[in-house]
Coordinates of C-alpha atoms and ligand atoms in Angstrom, one line a residue:
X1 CA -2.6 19.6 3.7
X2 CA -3.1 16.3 6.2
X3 CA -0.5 13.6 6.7
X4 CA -3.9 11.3 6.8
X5 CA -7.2 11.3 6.8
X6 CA -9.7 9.0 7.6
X7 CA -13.3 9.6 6.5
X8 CA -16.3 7.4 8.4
X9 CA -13.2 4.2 8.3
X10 CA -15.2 0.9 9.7
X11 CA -13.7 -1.9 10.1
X12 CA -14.5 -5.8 10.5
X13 CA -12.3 -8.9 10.9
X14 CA -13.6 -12.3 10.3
X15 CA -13.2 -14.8 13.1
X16 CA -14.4 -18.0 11.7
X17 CA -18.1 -17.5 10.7
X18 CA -18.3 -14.4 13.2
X19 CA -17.9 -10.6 12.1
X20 CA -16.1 -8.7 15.1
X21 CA -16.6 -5.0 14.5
X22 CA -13.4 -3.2 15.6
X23 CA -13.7 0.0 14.4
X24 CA -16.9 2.0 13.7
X25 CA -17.2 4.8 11.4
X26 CA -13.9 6.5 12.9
X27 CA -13.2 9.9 11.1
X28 CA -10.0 12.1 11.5
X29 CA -7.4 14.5 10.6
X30 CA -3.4 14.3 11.4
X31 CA -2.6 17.6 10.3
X32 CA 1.1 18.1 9.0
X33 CA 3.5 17.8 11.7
X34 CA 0.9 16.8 14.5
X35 CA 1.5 15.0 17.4
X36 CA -1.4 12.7 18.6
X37 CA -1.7 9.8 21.2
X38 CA -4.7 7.3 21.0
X39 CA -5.6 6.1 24.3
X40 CA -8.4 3.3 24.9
X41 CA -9.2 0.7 26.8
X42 CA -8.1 -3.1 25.7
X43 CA -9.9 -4.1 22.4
X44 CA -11.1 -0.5 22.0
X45 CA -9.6 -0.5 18.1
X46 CA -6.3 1.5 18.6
X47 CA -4.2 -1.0 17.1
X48 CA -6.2 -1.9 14.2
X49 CA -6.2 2.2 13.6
X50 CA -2.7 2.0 13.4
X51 CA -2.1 -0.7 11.1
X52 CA -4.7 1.1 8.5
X53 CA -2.7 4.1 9.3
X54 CA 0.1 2.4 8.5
X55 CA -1.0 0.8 5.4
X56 CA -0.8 -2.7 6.3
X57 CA -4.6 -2.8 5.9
X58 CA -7.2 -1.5 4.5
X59 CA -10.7 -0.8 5.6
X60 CA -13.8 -2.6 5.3
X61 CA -15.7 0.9 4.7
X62 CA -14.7 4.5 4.7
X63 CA -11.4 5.6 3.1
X64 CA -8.2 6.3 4.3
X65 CA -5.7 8.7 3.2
X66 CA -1.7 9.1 3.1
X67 CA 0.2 11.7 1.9
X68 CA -2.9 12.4 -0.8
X69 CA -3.2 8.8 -1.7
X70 CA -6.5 6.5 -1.2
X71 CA -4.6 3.8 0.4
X72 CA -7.7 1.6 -1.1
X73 CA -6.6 2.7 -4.5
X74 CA -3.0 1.7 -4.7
X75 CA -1.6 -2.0 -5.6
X76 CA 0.1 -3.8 -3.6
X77 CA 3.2 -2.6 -4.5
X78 CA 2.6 0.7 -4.5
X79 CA 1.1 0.4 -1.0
X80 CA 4.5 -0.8 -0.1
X81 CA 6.5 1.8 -1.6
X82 CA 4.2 4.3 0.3
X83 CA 4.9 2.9 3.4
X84 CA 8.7 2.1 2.8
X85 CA 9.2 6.2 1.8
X86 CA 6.9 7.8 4.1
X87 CA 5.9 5.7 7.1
X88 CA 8.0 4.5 10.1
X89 CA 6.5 2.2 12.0
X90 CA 6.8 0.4 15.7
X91 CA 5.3 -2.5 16.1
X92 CA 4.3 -3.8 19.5
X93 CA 6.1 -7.2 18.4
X94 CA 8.8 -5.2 17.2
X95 CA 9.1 -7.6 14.1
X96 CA 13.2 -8.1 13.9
X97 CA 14.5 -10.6 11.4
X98 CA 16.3 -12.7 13.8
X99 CA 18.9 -13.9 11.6
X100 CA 20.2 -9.6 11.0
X101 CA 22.0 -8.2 14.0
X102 CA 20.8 -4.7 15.6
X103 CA 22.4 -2.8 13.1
X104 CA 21.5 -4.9 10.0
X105 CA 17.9 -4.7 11.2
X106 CA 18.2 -1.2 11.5
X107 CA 19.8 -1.0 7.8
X108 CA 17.3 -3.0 6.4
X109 CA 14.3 -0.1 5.3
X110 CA 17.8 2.0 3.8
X111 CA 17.9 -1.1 1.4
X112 CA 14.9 -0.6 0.1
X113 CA 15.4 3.0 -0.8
X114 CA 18.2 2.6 -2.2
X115 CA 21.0 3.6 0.4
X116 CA 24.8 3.0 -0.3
X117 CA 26.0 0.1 1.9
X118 CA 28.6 2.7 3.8
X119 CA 25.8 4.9 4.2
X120 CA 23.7 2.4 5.7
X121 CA 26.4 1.4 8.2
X122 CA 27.2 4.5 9.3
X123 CA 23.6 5.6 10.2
X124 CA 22.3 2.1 11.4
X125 CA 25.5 3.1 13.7
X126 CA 24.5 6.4 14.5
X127 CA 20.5 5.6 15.2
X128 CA 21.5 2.8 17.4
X129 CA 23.6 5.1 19.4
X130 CA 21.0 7.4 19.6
X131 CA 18.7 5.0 21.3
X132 CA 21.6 4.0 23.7
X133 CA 22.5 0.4 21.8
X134 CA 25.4 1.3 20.4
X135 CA 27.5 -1.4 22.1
X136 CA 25.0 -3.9 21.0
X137 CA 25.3 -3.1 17.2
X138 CA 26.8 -6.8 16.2
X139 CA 23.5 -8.6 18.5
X140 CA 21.0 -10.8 16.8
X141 CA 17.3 -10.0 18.4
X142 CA 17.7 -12.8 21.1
X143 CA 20.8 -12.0 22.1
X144 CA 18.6 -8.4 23.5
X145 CA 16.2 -8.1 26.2
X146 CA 13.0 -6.8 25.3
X147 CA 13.8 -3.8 26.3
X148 CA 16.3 -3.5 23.7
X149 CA 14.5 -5.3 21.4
X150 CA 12.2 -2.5 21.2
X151 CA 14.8 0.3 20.9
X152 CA 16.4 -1.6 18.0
X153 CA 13.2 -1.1 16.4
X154 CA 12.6 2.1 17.2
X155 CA 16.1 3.3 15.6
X156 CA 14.7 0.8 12.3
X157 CA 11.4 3.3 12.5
X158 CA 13.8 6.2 11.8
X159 CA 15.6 4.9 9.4
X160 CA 14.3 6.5 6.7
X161 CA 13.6 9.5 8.4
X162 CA 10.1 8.8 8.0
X163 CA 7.7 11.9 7.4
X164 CA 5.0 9.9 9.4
X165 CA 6.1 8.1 12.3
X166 CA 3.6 5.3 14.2
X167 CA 4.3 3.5 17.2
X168 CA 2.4 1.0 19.2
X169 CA 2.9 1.1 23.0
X170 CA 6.8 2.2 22.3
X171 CA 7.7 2.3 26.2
X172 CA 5.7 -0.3 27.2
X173 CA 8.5 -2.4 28.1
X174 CA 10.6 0.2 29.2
X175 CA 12.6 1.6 32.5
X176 CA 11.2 4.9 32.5
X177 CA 14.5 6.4 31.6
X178 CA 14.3 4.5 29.0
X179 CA 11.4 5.6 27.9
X180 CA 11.9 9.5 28.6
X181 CA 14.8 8.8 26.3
X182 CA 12.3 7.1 23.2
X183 CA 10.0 10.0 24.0
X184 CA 12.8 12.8 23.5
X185 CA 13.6 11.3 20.2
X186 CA 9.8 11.7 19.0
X187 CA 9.7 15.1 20.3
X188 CA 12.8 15.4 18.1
X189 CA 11.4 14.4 15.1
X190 CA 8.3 16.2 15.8
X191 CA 9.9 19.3 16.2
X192 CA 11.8 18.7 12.6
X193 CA 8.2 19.1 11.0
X194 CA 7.3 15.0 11.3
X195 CA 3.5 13.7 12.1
X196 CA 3.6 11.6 15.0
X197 CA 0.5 9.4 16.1
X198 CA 1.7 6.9 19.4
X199 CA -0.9 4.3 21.2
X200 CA 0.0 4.8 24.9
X201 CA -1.7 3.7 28.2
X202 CA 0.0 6.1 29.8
X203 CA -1.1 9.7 30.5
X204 CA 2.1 11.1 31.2
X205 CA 3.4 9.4 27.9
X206 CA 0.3 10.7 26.1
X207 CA 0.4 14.3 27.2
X208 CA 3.6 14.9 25.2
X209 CA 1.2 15.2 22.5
X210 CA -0.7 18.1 20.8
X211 CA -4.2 16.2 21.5
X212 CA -5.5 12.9 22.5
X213 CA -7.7 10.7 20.5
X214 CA -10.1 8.8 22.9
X215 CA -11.7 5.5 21.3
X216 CA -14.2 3.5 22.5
X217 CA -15.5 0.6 21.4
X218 CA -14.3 1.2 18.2
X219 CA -15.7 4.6 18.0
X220 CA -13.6 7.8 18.5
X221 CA -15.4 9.2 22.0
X222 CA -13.6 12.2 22.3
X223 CA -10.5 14.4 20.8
X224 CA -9.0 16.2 24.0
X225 CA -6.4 18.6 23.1
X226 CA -3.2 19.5 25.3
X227 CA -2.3 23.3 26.1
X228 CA 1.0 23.1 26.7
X229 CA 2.6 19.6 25.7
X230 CA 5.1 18.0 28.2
X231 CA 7.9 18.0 26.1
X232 CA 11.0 15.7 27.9
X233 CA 14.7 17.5 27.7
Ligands
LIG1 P1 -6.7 -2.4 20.9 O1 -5.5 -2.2 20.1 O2 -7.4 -1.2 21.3 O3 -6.6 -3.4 22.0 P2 -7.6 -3.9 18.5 O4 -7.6 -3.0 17.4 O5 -6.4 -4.8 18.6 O6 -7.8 -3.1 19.9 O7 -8.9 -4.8 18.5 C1 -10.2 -4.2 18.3 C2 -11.2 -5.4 18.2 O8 -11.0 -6.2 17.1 C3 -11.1 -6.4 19.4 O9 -12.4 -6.8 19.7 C4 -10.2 -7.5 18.8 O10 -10.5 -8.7 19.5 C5 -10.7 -7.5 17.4 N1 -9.6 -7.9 16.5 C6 -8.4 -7.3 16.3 N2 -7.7 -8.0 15.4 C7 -8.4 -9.0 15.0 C8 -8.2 -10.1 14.0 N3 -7.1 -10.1 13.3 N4 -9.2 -11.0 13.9 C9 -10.3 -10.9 14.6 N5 -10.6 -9.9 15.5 C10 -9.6 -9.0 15.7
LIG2 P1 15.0 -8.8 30.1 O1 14.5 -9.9 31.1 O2 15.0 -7.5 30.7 O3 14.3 -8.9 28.8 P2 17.3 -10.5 29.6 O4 17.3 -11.3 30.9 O5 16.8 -11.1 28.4 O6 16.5 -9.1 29.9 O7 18.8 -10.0 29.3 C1 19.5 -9.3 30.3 C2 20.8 -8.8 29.6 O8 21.6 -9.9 29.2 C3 20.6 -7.9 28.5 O9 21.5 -6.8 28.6 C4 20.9 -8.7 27.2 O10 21.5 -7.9 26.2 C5 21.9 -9.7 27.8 N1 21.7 -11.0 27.1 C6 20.7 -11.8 27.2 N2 20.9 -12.9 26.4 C7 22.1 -12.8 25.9 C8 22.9 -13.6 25.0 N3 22.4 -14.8 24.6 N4 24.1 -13.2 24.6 C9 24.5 -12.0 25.0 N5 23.8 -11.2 25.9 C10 22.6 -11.6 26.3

């Protein structure tokens, strides 16, 4: 079965009195334990695909699906407890509570499902380490460069070991060892059977995937598909 589907998915914000059409009748599969990059130009609709991806909207027309579910259909609630059990997700803001240190902002999803308090710790520790922050565990958000910002939320995307993992831009802001280093852990999780979708601007970034979505102007222009994946080590 698909991680998500979206079927003929349209949608338009309301600016003022003005409709602004940002996506078009976009339809799409993310088999299983796929790995796809959306690539676009500025305004082309790849961030407003992730966030109906990532259930934090819904569409104007069409349907989307996760994990079975008509994202449409669910409450509010239950759209929440989808995304809390099944979704990881980067933001391009990276959205930390700026009161929680690293590793408390890393914790935080873990409370929602439910996670012992020791248990928490120890993998907040473990998933910062991973991302090379270990030794900023007990930092609040401005106490980080962006840089690190951004890894702290990436370690709070796997906190749950999401089955579906989204990320805006997640090296944008990065040193590109850095960023090799982000990318390794996707392949990672890819590799352990996760569906990965990532909005990049960058090729090399991009070809680490299975295929490429192209969209333009809010329409999906082309679905390129990569032979051999450049997997980092
Ligand atoms: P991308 O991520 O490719 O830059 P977006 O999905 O952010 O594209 O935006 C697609 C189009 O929708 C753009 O024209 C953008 O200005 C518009 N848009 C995005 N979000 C909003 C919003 N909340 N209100 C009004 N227009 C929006
Ligand atoms: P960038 O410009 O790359 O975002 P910053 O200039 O914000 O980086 O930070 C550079 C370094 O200083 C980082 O390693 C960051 O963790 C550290 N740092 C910045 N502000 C503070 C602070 N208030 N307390 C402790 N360390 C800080």
């Amino acid at each position: 079965t698909d991680a998500v589907v979206l079927e003929g998915v349209s949608k338009t914000y309301q600016l003022g009195d003005q409709p602004v059409a940002a996506l078009g009748g976009v339809s799409m599969r993310l088999p299983r334990g796929s790995y796809t990059a959306v690539m676009g130009p500025s305004g082309s609709g790849k961030s407003t695909l992730m966030n109906l991806v990532g259930c934090l909207d819904t569409p104007t027309s069409g349907r989307v699906v996760v994990d079975g579910q008509d994202v449409a259909a669910l409450s509010d609630r239950e759209r929440t407890r989808l995304r809390g059990r099944e979704i990881g997700f980067v933001f391009q803001t990276f959205n930390l509570m700026p009161r929680l240190t690293a590793a408390e902002n890393v914790a935080l999803p873990m409370v929602f499902q439910g996670v012992s308090a020791a248990e928490r710790e120890l993998r907040a520790r473990q998933l910062l380490d991973r991302v090379g922050l270990a030794e900023r565990a007990n930092h609040r958000p401005r106490e980080l460069s962006g840089g690190q910002r951004q890894r702290v939320a990436i370690a709070r995307a796997l906190a749950n070991d999401p089955a579906l993992l989204l990320a805006d831009e997640p090296t944008g802001n990065l040193d590109s060892a850095t960023g090799r280093a982000i990318m390794s852990q996707f392949a990672d999780l890819h590799r352990a059977g996760n569906t990965v979708l990532v909005v990049t601007h960058e090729r090399p970034i991009a070809e680490h995937a299975d295929r490429i979505v192209h969209l333009l102007d809010g329409e999906l222009e082309r679905v390129e598909t990569i032979d051999e994946p450049r997997r980092p080590h």
